[in-house]
Short mmCIF file of C-alpha atoms in Angstrom, two decimals:
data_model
loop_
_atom_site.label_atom_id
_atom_site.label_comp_id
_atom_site.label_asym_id
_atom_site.label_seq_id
_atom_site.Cartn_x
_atom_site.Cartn_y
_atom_site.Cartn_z
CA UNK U 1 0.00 0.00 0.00
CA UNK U 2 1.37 3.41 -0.93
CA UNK U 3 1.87 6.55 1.35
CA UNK U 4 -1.20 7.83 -1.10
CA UNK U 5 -3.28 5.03 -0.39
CA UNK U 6 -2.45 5.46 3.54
CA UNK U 7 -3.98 8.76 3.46
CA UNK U 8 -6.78 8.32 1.54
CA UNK U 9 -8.13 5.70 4.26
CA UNK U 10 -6.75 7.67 7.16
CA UNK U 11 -9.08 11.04 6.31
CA UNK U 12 -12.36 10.44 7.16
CA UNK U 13 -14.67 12.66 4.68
CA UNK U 14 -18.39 11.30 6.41
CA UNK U 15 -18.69 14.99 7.35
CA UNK U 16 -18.03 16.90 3.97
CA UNK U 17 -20.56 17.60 1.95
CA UNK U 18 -20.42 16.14 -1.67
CA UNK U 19 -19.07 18.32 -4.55
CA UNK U 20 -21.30 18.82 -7.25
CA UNK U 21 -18.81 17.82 -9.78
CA UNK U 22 -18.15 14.12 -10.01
CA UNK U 23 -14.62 13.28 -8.61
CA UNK U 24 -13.82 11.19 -11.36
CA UNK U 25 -14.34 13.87 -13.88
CA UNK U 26 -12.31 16.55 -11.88
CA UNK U 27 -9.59 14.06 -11.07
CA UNK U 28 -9.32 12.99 -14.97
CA UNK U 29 -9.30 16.81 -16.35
CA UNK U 30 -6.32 17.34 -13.74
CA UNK U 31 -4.69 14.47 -14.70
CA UNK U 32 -5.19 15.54 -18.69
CA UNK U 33 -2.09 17.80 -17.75
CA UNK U 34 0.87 15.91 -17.92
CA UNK U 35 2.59 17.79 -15.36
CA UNK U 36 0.64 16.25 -12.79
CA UNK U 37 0.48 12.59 -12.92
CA UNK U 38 -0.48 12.24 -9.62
CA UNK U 39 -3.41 13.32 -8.15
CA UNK U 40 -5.15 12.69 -4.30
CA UNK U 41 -8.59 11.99 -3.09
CA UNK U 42 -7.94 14.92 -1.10
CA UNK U 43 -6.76 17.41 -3.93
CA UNK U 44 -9.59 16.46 -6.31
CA UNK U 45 -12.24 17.26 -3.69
CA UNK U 46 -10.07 20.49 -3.21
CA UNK U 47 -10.38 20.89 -7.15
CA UNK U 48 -14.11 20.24 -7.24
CA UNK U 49 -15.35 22.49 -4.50
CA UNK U 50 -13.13 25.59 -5.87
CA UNK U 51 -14.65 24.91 -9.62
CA UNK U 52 -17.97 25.05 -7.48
CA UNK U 53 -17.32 28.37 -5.93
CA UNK U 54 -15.79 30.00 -8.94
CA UNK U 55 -19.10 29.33 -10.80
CA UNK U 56 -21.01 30.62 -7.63
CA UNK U 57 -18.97 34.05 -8.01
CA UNK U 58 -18.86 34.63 -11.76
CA UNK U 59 -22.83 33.80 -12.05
CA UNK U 60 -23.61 35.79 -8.95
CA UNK U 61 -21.75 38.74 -11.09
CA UNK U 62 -23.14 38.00 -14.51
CA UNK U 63 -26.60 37.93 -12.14
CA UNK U 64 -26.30 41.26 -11.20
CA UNK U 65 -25.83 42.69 -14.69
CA UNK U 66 -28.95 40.60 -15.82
CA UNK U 67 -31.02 42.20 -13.18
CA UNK U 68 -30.00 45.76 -14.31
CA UNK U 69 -31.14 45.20 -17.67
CA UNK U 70 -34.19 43.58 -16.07
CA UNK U 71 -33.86 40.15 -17.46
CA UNK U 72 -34.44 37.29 -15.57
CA UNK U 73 -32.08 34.98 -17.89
CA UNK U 74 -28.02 35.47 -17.61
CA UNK U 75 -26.66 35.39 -21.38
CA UNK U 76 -23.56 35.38 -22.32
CA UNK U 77 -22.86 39.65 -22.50
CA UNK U 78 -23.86 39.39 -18.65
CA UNK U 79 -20.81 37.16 -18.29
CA UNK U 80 -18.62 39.59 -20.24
CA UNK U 81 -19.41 42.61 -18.94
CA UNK U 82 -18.65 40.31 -15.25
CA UNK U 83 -15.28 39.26 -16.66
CA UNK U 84 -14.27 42.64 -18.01
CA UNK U 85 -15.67 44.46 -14.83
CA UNK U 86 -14.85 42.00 -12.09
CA UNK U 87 -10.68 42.20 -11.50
CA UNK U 88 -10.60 38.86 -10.17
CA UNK U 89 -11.93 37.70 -13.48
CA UNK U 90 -9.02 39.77 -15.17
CA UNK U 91 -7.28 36.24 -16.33
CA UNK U 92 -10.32 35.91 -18.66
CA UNK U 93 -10.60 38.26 -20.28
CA UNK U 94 -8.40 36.65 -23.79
CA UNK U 95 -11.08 34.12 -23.44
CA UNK U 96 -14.39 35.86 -23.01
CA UNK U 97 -14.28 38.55 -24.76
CA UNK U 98 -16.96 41.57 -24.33
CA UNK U 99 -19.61 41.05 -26.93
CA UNK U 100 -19.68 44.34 -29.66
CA UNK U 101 -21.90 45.42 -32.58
CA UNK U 102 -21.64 43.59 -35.85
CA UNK U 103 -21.45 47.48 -37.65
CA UNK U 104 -18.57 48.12 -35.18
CA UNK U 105 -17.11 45.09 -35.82
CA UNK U 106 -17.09 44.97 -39.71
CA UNK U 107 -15.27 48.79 -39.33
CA UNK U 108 -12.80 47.68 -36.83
CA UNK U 109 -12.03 44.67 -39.49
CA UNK U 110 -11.82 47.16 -42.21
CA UNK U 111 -9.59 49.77 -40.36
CA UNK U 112 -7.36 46.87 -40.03
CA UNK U 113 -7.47 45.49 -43.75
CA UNK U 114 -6.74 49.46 -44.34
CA UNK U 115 -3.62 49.62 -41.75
CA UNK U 116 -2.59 46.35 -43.02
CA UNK U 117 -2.42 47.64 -46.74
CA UNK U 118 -0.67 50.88 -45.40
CA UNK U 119 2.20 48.88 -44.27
CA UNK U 120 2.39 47.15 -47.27
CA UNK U 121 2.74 50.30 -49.24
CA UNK U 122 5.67 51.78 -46.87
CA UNK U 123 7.57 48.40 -47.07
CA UNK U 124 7.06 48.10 -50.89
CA UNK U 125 8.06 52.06 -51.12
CA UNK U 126 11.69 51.41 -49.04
#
């Protein structure tokens, strides 16, 4: 019997309360990284209860900026704005992205086409 295996029988977890997330799931996405091969009982309930409370906190957020506009339904702006707003949620913001007009966003893609042609021009001119 490993150390590991020691532990695991040693803690006695009658009086947590059950994650939300299955174990198995958590435990298999945090062994996906090949860093760590290794991963306790312990550490994946760890795992699975701070996924929990990081969803708690970023809906809670996104819940406030639904209520504002008077919706009853969080979509996925209410998230951005949360992300963009919140600065605990400042390591998302590459990955959620605040949502923007599709006029604004066909002229931002243009202004870029139009810098990108500029360039081209200079470097073709030296």
């Amino acid at each position: 019997m490993t150390n590991e295996e020691e532990h695991d029988e040693m803690v006695d977890y009658s009086d947590l309360r059950k994650p939300v997330f299955a174990l198995a799931k958590i435990k298999k996405m945090m062994r996906s990284d090949p860093e760590m091969p290794n991963v306790t009982v312990d550490g994946t309930y760890c795992a699975a209860l701070a996924c929990e409370m990081f969803l708690e906190l970023i809906t809670q957020e996104a819940s406030q900026y639904c209520q504002q506009d008077g919706r009853k339904t969080i979509s996925y702006k209410d998230i951005a704005q949360a992300v963009h707003d919140v600065h605990e949620f400042e390591f998302l913001l590459d990955i959620v992205p605040q949502t923007i007009p599709y006029a604004d966003a066909v002229r931002k893609k243009k202004n870029q086409e139009d810098i990108e042609q500029a360039y081209k021009e200079l470097e073709t001119i030296s």
